[in-house]
XYZ file of C-alpha atoms in Angstrom:
97
model
C 86.784 156.441 78.037
C 87.608 159.541 80.058
C 88.453 159.247 83.739
C 88.400 162.722 85.255
C 88.534 161.435 88.835
C 91.582 161.467 91.099
C 91.490 157.677 91.461
C 91.933 154.730 89.164
C 88.760 153.096 87.867
C 89.093 149.319 87.931
C 86.792 146.379 87.353
C 84.500 148.497 85.163
C 82.900 147.917 81.761
C 81.429 150.081 79.020
C 78.205 149.281 77.193
C 77.510 151.080 73.896
C 74.192 150.723 72.099
C 72.629 152.517 69.157
C 68.873 152.982 68.874
C 66.950 154.228 65.846
C 63.626 156.054 65.680
C 61.823 152.721 65.214
C 63.038 151.528 68.626
C 65.390 148.970 67.080
C 68.935 148.415 68.365
C 71.171 147.836 65.296
C 74.425 148.064 67.252
C 75.463 146.775 70.675
C 78.910 146.274 72.181
C 80.216 145.668 75.700
C 83.841 146.077 76.714
C 85.837 143.583 78.690
C 86.971 144.202 82.256
C 88.718 147.593 82.232
C 91.135 149.544 84.362
C 91.601 153.244 83.575
C 94.197 155.398 85.358
C 93.129 158.674 86.939
C 92.923 161.785 84.791
C 93.379 159.831 81.563
C 91.586 159.252 78.280
C 91.820 155.697 76.963
C 90.418 154.392 73.648
C 88.320 151.283 74.305
C 86.821 150.268 70.949
C 85.893 151.833 67.639
C 82.161 152.048 67.157
C 81.212 150.466 63.838
C 77.915 152.319 63.597
C 77.097 154.503 61.575
C 79.570 152.942 59.133
C 77.241 149.976 58.657
C 75.323 149.424 55.402
C 71.818 150.264 56.645
C 72.567 153.122 59.036
C 69.580 155.359 59.741
C 70.003 159.137 59.248
C 69.115 159.945 62.887
C 70.063 157.694 65.781
C 70.621 157.679 69.529
C 73.857 156.537 71.162
C 73.547 155.253 74.730
C 76.786 154.821 76.698
C 76.924 153.234 80.142
C 79.893 152.809 82.467
C 79.281 150.311 85.240
C 80.971 148.259 87.962
C 81.322 144.648 86.901
C 80.979 143.369 90.473
C 77.440 144.655 91.097
C 76.417 146.182 87.729
C 76.037 149.562 89.459
C 75.962 152.340 86.864
C 78.686 154.958 87.331
C 77.811 157.045 84.275
C 75.051 157.060 81.662
C 75.020 159.335 78.602
C 72.509 159.543 75.747
C 73.380 161.381 72.531
C 71.073 162.334 69.624
C 73.169 162.066 66.469
C 72.828 162.130 62.708
C 74.866 160.881 59.786
C 77.362 163.305 58.196
C 75.576 165.815 56.009
C 72.251 165.021 57.675
C 70.082 166.904 60.125
C 67.482 166.322 62.817
C 64.376 167.030 60.680
C 63.255 163.421 61.098
C 62.584 164.229 64.767
C 59.914 166.851 63.924
C 56.966 164.395 64.127
C 57.963 163.656 67.751
C 58.012 167.325 68.835
C 54.586 167.380 70.513
C 54.515 163.833 71.889
């Protein structure tokens, strides 16, 4: 987690989920209650996907940072990724949708 703000982030959690092109979620993890000092980068957990046995060649990684007290989202990022040595050609059928 990267905290680029001038203040400490406390009582927050991170949710990481992976989604494949079939709309399935093969990976989901939520952190415990976190506190991250200002202007710091802190490792939270190692994502086990795409190291799993049945990893799909193209997948989406959704990361959410939220307040535990009210579940208010502070940050939401979606990444389109592929396995090493792969490419995004599997997305071509979705181009005009």
